[in-house]
Coordinates of C-alpha atoms in Angstrom, one line a residue:
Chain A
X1221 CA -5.0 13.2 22.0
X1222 CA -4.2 16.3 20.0
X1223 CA -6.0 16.0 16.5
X1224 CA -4.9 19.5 15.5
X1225 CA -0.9 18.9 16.0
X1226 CA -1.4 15.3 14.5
X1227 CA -2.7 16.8 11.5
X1228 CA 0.0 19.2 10.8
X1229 CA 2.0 16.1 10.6
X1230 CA 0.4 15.2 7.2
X1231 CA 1.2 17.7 5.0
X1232 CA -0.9 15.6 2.4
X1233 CA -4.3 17.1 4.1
X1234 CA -3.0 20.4 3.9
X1235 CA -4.5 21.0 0.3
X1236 CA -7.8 22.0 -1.4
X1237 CA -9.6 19.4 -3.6
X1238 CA -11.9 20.6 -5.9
X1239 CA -12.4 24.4 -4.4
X1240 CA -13.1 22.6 -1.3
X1241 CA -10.0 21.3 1.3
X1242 CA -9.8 18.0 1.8
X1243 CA -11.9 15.4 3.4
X1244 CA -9.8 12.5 3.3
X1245 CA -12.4 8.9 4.4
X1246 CA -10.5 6.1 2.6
X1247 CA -7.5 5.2 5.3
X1248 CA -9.3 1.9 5.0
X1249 CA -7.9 1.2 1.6
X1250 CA -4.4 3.3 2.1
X1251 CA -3.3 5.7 5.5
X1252 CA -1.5 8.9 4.5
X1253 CA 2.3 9.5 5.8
X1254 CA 3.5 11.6 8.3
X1255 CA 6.5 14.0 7.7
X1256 CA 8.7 11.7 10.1
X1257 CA 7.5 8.0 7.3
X1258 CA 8.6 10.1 4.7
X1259 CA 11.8 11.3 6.1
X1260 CA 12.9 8.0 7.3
X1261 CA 12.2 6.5 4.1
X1262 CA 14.2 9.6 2.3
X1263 CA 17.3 9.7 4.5
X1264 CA 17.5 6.1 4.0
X1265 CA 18.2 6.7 0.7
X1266 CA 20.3 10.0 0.8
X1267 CA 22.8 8.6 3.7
X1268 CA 22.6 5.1 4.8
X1269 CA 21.4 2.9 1.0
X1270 CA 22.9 -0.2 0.9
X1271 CA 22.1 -3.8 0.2
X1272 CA 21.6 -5.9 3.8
X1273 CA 23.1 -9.2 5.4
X1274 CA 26.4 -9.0 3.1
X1275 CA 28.1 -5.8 3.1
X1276 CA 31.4 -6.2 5.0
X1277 CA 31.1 -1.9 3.8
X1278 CA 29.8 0.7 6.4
X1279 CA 26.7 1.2 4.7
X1280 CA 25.7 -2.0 4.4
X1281 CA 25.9 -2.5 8.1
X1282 CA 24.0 1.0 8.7
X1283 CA 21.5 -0.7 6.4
X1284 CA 21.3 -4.3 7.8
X1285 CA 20.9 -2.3 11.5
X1286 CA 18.0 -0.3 10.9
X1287 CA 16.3 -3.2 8.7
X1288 CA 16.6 -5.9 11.9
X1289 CA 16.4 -2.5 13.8
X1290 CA 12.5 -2.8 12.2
X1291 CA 12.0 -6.4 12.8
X1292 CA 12.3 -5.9 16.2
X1293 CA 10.8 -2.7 16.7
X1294 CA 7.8 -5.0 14.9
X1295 CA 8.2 -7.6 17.1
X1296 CA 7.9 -5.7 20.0
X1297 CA 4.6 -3.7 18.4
X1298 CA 2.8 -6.9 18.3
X1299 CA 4.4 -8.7 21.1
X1300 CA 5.9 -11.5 19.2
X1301 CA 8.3 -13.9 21.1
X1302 CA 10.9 -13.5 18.7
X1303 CA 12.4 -11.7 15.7
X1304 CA 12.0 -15.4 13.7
X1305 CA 8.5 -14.9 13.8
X1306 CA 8.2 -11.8 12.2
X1307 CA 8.7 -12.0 8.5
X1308 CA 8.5 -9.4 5.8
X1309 CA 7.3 -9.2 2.7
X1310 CA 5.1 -7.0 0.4
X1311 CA 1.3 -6.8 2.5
X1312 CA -1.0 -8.9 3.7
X1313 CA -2.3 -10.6 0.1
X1314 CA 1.5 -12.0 0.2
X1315 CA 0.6 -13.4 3.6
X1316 CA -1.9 -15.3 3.4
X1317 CA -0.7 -16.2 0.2
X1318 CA 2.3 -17.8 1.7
X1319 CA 0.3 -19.9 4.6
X1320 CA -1.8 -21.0 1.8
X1321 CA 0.9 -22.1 -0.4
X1322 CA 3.5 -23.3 2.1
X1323 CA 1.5 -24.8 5.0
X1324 CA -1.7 -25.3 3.6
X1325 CA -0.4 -26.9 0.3
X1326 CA 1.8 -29.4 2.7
X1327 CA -0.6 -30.5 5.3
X1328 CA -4.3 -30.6 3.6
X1329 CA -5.6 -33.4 2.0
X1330 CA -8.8 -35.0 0.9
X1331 CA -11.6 -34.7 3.4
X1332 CA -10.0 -31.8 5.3
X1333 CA -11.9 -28.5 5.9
X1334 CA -11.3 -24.8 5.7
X1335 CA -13.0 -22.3 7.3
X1336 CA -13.9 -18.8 6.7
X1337 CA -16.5 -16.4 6.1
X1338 CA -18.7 -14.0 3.6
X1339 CA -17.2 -10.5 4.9
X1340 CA -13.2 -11.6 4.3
X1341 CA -11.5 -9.4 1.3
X1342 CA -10.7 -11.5 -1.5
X1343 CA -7.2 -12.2 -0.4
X1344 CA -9.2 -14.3 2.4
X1345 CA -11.4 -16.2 0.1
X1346 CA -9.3 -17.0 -3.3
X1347 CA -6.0 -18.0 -1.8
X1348 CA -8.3 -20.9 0.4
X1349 CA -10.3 -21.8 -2.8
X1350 CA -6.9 -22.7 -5.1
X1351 CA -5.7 -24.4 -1.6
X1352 CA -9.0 -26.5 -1.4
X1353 CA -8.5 -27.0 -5.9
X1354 CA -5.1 -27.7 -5.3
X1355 CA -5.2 -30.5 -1.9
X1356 CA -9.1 -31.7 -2.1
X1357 CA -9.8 -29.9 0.5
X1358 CA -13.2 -28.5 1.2
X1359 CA -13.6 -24.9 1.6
X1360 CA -16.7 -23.8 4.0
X1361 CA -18.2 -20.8 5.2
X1362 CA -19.3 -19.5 9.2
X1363 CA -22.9 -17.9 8.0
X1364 CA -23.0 -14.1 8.8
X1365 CA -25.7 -12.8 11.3
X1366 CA -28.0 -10.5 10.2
X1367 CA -26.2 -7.5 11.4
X1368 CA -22.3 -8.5 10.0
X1369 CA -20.8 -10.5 12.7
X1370 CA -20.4 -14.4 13.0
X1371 CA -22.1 -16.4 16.1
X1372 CA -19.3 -18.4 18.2
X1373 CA -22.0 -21.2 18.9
X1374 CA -21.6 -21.2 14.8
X1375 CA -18.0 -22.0 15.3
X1376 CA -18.3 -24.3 17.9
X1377 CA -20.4 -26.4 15.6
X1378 CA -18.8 -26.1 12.4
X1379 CA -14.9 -26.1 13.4
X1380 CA -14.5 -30.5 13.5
X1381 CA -11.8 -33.0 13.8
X1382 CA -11.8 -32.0 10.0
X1383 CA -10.9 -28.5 10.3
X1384 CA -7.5 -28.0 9.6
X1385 CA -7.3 -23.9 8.8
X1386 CA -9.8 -21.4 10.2
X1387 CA -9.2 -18.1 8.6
X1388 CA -10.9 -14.7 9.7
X1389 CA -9.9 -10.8 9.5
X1390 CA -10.0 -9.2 12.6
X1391 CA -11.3 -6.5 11.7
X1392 CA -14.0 -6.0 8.5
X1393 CA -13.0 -3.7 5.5
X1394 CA -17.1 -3.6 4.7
X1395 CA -19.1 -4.3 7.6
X1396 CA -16.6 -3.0 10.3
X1397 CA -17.3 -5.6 12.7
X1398 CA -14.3 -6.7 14.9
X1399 CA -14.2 -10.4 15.2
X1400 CA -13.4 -12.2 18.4
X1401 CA -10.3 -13.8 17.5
X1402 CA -9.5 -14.6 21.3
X1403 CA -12.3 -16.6 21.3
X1404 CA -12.2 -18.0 17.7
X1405 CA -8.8 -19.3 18.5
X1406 CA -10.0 -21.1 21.3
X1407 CA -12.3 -23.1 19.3
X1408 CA -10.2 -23.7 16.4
X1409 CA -7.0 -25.2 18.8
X1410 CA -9.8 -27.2 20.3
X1411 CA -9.8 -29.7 17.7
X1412 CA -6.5 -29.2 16.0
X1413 CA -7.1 -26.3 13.8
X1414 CA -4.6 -23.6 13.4
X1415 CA -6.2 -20.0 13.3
X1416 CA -5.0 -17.5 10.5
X1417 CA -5.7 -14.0 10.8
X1418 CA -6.5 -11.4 8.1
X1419 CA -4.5 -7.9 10.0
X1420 CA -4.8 -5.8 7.4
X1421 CA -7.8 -3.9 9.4
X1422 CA -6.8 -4.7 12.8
X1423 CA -3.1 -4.0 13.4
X1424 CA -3.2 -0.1 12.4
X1425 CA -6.5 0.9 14.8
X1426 CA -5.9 -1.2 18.0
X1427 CA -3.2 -2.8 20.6
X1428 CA -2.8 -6.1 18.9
X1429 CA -1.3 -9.1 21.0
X1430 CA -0.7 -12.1 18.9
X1431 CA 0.4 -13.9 22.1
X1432 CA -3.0 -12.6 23.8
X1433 CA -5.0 -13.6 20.9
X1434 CA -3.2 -17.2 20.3
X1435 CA -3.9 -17.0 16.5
X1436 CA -1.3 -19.3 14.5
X1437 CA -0.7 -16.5 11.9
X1438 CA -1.4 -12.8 11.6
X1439 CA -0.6 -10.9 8.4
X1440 CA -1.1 -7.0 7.8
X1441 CA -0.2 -4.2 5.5
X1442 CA 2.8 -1.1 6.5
X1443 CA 0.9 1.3 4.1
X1444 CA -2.7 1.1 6.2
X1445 CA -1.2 2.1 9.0
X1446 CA 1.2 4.9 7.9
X1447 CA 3.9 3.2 6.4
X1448 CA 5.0 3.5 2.5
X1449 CA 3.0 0.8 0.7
X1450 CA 5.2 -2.2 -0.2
X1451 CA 6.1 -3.6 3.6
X1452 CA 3.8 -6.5 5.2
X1453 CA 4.4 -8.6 7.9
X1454 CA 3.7 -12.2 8.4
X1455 CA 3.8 -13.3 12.1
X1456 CA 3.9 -17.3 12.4
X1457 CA 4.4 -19.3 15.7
X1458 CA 7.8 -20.5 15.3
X1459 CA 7.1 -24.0 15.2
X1460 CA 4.4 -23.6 12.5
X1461 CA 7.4 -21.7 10.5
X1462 CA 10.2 -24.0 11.2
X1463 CA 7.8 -26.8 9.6
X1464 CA 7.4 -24.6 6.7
X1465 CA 9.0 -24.8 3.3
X1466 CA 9.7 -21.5 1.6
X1467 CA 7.6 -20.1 -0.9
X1468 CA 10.4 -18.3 -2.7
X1469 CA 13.7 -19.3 -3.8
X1470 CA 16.9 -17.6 -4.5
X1471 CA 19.4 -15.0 -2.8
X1472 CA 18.8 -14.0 1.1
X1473 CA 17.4 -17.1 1.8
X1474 CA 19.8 -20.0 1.5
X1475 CA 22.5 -21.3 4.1
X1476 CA 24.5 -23.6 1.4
X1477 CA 23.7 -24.2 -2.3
X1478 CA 24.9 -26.9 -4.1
X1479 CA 24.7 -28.4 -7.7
X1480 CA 21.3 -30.5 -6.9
X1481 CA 20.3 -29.5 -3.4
X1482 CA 20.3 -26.5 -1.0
X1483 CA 19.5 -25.7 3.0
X1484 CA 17.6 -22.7 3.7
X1485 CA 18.7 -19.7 6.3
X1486 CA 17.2 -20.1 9.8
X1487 CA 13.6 -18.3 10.7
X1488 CA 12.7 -15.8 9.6
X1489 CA 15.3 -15.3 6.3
X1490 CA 14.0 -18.6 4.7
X1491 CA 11.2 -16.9 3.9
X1492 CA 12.6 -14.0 2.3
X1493 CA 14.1 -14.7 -0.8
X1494 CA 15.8 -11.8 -2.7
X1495 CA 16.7 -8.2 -2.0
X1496 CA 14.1 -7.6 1.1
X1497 CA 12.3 -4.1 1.1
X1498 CA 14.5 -2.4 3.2
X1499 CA 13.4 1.2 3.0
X1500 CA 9.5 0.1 3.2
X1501 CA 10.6 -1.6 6.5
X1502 CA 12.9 1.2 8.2
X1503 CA 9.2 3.8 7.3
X1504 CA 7.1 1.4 9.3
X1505 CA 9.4 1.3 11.8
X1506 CA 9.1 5.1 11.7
X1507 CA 5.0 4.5 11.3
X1508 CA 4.9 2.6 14.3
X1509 CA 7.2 5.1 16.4
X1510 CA 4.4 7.5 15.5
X1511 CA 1.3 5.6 16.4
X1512 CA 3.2 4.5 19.8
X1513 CA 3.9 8.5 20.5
X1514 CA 0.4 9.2 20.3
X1515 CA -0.7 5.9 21.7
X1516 CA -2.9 2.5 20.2
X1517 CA -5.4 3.1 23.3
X1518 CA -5.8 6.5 22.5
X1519 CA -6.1 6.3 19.1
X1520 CA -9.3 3.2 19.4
X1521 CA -10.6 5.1 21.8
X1522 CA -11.0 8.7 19.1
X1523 CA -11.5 6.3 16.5
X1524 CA -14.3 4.8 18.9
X1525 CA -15.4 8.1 19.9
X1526 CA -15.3 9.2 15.6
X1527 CA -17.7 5.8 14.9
X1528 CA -20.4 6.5 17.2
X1529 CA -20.8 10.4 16.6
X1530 CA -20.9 9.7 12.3
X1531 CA -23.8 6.7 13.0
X1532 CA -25.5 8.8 15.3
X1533 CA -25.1 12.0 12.3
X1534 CA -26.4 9.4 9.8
X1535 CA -29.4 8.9 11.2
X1536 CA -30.5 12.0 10.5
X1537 CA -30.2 11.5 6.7
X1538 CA -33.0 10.2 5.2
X1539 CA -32.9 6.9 2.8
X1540 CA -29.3 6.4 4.3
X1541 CA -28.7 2.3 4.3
X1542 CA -25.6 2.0 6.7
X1543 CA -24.5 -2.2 6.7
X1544 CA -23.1 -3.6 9.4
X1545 CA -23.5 -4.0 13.1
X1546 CA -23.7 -0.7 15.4
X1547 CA -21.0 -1.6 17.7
X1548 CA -17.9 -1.0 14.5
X1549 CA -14.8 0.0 13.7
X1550 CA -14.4 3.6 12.3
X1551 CA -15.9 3.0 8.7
X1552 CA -19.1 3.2 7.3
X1553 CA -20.7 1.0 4.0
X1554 CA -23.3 2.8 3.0
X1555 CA -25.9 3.2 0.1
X1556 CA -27.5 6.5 -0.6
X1557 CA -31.2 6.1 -1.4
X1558 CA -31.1 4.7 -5.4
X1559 CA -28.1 6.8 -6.4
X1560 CA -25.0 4.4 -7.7
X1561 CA -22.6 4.1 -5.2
X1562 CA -19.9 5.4 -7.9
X1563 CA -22.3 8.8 -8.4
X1564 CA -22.2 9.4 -4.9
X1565 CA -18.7 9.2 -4.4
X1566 CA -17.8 11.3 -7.7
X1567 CA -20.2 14.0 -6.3
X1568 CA -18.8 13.7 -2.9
X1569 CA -15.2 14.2 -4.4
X1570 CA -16.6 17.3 -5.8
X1571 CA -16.9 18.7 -2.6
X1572 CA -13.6 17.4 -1.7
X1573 CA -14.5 14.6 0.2
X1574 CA -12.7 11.1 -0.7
X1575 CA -14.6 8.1 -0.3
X1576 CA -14.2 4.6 -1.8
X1577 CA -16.9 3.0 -4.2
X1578 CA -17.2 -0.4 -5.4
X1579 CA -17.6 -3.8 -4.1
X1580 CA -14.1 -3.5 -2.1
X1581 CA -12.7 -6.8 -3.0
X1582 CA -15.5 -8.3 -1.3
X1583 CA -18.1 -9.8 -4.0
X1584 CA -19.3 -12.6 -2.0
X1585 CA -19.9 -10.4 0.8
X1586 CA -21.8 -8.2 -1.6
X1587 CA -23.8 -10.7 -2.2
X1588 CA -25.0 -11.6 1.3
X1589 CA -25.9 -7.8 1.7
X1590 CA -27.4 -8.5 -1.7
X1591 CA -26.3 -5.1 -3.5
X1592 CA -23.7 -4.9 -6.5
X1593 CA -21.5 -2.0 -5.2
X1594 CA -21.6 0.0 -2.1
X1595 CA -20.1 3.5 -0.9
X1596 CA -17.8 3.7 2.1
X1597 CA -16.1 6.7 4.2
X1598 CA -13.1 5.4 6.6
X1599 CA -11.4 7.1 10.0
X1600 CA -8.1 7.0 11.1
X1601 CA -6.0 9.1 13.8
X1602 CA -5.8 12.5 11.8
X1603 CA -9.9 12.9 11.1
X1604 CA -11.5 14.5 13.3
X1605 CA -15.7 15.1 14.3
X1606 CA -15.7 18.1 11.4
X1607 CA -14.7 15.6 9.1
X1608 CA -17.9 13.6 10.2
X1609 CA -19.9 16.6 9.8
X1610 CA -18.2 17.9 6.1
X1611 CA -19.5 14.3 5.1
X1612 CA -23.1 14.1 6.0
X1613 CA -23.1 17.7 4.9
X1614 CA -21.7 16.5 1.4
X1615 CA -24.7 13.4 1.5
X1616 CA -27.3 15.8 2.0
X1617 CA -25.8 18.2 -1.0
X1618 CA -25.8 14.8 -3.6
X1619 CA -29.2 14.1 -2.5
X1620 CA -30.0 17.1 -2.8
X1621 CA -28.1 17.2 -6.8
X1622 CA -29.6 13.8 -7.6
X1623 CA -32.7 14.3 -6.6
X1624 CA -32.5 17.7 -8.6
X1625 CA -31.5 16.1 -11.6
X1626 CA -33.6 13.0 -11.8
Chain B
X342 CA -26.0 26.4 -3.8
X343 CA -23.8 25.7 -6.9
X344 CA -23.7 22.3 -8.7
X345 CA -21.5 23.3 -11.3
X346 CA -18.8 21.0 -12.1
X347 CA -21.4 18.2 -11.0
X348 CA -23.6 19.7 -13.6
X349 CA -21.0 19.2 -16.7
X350 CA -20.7 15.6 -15.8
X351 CA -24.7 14.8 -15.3
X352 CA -26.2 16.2 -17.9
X353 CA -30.0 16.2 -17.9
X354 CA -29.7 13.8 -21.5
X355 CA -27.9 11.7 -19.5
X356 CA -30.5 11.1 -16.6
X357 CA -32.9 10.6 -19.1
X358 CA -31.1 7.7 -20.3
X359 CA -30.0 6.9 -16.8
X360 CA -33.6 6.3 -16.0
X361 CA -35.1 5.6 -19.4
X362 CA -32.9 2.9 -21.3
X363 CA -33.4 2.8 -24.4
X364 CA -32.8 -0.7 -25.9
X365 CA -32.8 -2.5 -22.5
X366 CA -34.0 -6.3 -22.5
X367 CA -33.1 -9.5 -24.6
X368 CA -32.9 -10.1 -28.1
X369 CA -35.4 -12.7 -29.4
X370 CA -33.5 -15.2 -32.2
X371 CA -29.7 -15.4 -33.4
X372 CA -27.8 -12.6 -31.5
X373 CA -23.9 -12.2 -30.9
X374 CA -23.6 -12.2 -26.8
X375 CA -21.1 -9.8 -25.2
X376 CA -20.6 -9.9 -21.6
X377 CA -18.3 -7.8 -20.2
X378 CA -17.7 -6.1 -16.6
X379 CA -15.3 -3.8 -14.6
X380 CA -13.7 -5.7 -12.4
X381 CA -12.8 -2.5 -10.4
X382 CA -16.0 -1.5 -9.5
X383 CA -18.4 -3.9 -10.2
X384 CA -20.1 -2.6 -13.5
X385 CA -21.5 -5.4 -15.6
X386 CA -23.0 -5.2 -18.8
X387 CA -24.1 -8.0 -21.5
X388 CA -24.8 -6.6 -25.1
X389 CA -26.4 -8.2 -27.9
X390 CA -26.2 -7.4 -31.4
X391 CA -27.9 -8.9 -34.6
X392 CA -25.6 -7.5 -37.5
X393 CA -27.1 -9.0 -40.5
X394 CA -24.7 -7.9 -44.0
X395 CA -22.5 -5.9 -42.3
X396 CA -25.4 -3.8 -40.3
X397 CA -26.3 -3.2 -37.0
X398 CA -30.1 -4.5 -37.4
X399 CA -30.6 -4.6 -33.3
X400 CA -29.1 -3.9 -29.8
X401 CA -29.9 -4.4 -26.5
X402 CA -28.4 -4.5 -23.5
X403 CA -28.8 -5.6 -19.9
X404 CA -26.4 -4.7 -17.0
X405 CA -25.9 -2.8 -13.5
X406 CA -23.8 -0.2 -12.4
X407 CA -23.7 3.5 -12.1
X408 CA -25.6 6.2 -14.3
X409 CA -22.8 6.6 -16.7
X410 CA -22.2 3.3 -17.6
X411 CA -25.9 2.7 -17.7
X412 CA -26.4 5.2 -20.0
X413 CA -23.8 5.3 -21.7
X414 CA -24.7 1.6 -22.9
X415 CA -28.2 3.1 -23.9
X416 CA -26.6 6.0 -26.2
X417 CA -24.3 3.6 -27.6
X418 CA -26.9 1.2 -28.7
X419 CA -29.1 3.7 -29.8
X420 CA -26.1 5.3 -32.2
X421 CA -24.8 2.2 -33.9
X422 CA -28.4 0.5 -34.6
X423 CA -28.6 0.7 -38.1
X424 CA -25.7 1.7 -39.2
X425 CA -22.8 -0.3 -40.3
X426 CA -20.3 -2.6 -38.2
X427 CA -17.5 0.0 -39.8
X428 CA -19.4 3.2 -39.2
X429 CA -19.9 1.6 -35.3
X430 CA -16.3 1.0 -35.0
X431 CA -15.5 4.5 -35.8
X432 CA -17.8 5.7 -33.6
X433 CA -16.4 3.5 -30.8
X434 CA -12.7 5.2 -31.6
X435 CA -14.6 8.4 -31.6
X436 CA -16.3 7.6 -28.4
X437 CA -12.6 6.8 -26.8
X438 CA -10.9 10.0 -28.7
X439 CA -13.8 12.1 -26.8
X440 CA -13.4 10.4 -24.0
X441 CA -9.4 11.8 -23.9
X442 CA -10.5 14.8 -23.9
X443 CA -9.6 15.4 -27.6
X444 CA -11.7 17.5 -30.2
X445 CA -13.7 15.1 -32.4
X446 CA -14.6 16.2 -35.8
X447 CA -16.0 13.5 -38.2
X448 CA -18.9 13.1 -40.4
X449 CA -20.1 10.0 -38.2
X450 CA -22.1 11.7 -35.1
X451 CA -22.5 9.8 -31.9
X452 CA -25.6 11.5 -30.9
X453 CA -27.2 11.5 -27.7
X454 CA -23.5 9.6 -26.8
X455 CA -21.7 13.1 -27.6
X456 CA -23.4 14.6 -23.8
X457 CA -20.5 12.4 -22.1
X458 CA -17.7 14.4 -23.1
X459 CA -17.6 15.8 -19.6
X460 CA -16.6 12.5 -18.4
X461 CA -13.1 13.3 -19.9
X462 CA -12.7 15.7 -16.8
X463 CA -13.4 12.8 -14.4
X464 CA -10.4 10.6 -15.6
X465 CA -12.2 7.9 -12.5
X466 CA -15.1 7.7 -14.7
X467 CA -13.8 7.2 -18.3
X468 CA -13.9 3.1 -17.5
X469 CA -17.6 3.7 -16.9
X470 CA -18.4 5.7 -19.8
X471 CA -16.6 3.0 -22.2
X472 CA -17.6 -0.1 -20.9
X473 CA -20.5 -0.5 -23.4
X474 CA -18.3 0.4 -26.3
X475 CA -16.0 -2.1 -25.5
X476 CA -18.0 -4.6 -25.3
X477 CA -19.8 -3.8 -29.1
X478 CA -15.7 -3.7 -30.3
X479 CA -15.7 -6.9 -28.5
X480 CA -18.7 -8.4 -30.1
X481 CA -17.9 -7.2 -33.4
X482 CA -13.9 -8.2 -34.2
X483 CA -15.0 -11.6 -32.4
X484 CA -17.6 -12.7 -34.8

């Protein structure tokens, strides 16, 4: 894999931040484009813009063709049966949102159990507390082990006859640990459960199988994994989806309307109510064109490769608390020594070097590592081991600041 | 090595206050109650006030979060104690104007406070350095 040639693709990390060029560690909370996302999405709109699914027009057939064009080119990516199963939308929040709010609302009652766990993002936590306020369901938690993952013996005692929805991300925006969701599904289809997965980390760093992995529903984000922000995919088992009422009501989405009733489209229109986002889903379609040129495999195994060498740099700076278990995906959660998490990531973006701080929409999970905010640096396809070394280097300089002014 | 542009953000005055709070702990007796966070990033602060005839008699503050909301909340309670609820609302606006950037000339001064003007050239930041003034503004038109 050619790190050099795939940088040149990103003109974004061709620039100097602060005096310094850029070090760009926060592809966890948005990817940047290459030239060929943002030329799809802008010749879209010079030569083909049209609305989809109802032009009898030329354009609007250009349009409809490269928007199903995507669906497929989706379905394919994550080897869905079918086109029905892959719906569109705006990101993963909206996903898991709509299992929650279509499936969940229609099939939980009193007595049923959720269950998820400390490291989800808030999208996986709040949208399975108002489905819990809203049926009487009750909402429980896997408990973490001490290094970030969860134990399947856990599972295999808490998922019941009660369960009804296991939820889990694949992979974790804090911790980094990549969940077994083979084997989590197992469990969960062992007594009835359905399994919903939480992409958003998963889909843009590995080969992901939704037919491998068995899970019920998978929802990730375009703009984590090169596409424009704004484009998300749900993937459903069909017969989960036919089941399913829509969340959303209006144009796109209707076979026949009357005066007092109406029939929806077949899978997977019903679910997408309104002008869809065409030009968000003709740039992943161009996103995923570019990770499939360079390759999923290849692009684990740098990212694999770009984990190990920055823990193994870490350790060589002192009061460094990494969290999360050894084996990871490429990010780091860090604190340094008793410098605030936002103080080390202003001073770090002084040296050019863009890291996120905060509690990453992860407060409970803050909790269980029992710290307010953390710091945390994020690899993708274009960073390379200089990178890695720019960062520690940038560490050792606040350290070096804070400990100066202190 | 050059710290520069670190250096007109962290000011040695505002280390000091980073780790020396002034006015940090719990009001004893009647106190207005302010809590108020960043949802962002985390920050959380709760400020109490005892405004007795219009005055600021006493503040203090607890909270967590980064050394410029930290110490931003000590300057601010430091500046408004003993002075009136209007003078401390005009220092708040001051505080914000500052915090823009802009060129503050008044006859109220903000103090210690008046060391965060760098923050205006860390637009990321501002949230931080205005938490603790908010909340007072908060406290204040509430009552």
């Amino acid at each position: 894999m050619d790190v050099k040639a795939i940088r040149q693709m990103f003109p974004i990390l061709d620039q100097e931040v602060n005096g310094h060029k850029l070090v760009y560690l926060d592809s966890s909370a948005t990817s940047q484009k290459p030239i060929s996302v943002i030329e799809a999405v802008e010749n879209y709109y010079r030569f083909d813009n049209a609305n989809v699914h109802r032009g009898v027009h030329t354009l609007g057939s250009r349009a409809t063709d490269q928007y199903e064009g995507a669906r497929e080119k989706v379905r394919r990516f994550i080897n869905a049966r079918s086109t029905g199963e892959v719906i569109f939308n705006r990101g993963t929040t909206t996903g898991i949102n709509s299992v929650a709010l279509s499936y969940a609302h229609a099939n939980l009652q009193p007595g049923d159990e959720i269950l998820i766990t400390p490291m989800e993002h808030h999208s996986n936590i709040i949208p399975w507390q108002q489905t819990a306020k809203a049926t009487g369901a009750t909402l429980n938690y896997v408990p973490l082990q001490d290094d970030g993952t969860v134990a399947l013996e856990d599972y295999q005692k808490l998922v019941t006859d009660k369960t009804k929805i296991v939820a889990i991300a694949h992979v974790s925006n804090v911790l980094g640990t990549i969940n077994p969701i083979k084997e989590i599904a197992k469990i969960a289809h062992s007594k009835g459960a359905i399994l919903v997965v939480d992409g958003a980390q998963g889909v843009p760093h590995m080969k992901v199988d939704v037919q491998d992995l068995d899970c019920d529903f998978y929802a990730f984000s375009g703009h984590k994994m090169l596409a424009p922000t704004g484009i998300g995919v749900l993937y459903g088992k069909r017969e989960l989806l036919e089941n399913m009422e829509p969340v959303e009501f209006g144009g796109e989405m209707i076979d026949f309307v009357s005066l007092q009733d109406s029939t929806w489209k077949e899978l997977p229109w019903k679910f997408e109510g309104g002008t869809p986002i065409i030009a968000g889903a003709i740039g992943l379609a161009a996103a995923i064109d570019f990770l499939e040129d360079v390759g999923m495999d290849n692009i684990l195994d740098h990212e694999q490769k770009l984990a190990d060498y920055v823990m193994e740099r870490l350790r060589t700076v002192e009061d460094i608390k990494v969290y999360g278990p050894e084996h990871r995906a490429a990010l780091v959660t860090f604190n340094l020594g008793d410098v605030h998490p936002h103080d080390v990531a202003t001073a770090l973006d002084s040296y050019g070097i863009a890291v996120r701080a905060g509690h990453h929409c992860a407060q409970p999970l803050m909790k269980w590592l029992n710290v307010t905010a953390t710091a945390r640096a994020s690899f993708y396809l274009y960073n390379t081991e200089d990178d890695v070394e720019k960062f520690v280097d940038g560490l050792l300089k606040t350290k070096e600041f804070f400990g100066h002014v202190f | 090595m050059s710290f520069n542009n670190l250096e007109s953000l962290y000011r040695q005055v505002i280390m000091d206050h980073y780790k020396n709070p002034r006015n940090r702990g719990v009001l004893e007796g009647d106190a207005l109650t302010v809590d108020m966070n960043n949802p962002t990033c985390g920050d959380r602060i709760q400020l109490q006030l005892q405004v007795e005839d219009g005055v600021v008699k006493d503040a203090k503050f607890e909270g967590e979060g980064c050394s410029i909301s930290m110490s931003s909340a000590s300057m601010m309670t430091q500046a408004i104690k003993g002075n009136t609820v209007t003078d401390a609302l005009k220092m708040s606006k001051l505080f914000s104007e500052m915090m823009l950037g802009e060129d503050i000339e008044s006859d109220i001064e903000l103090g210690d406070a008046e060391a965060l003007s760098g923050v205006s050239q860390f637009p990321a930041r501002i949230k931080c350095a205005t938490l603790a003034w908010k909340a007072m503004e908060k406290g204040v038109n509430d009552k």
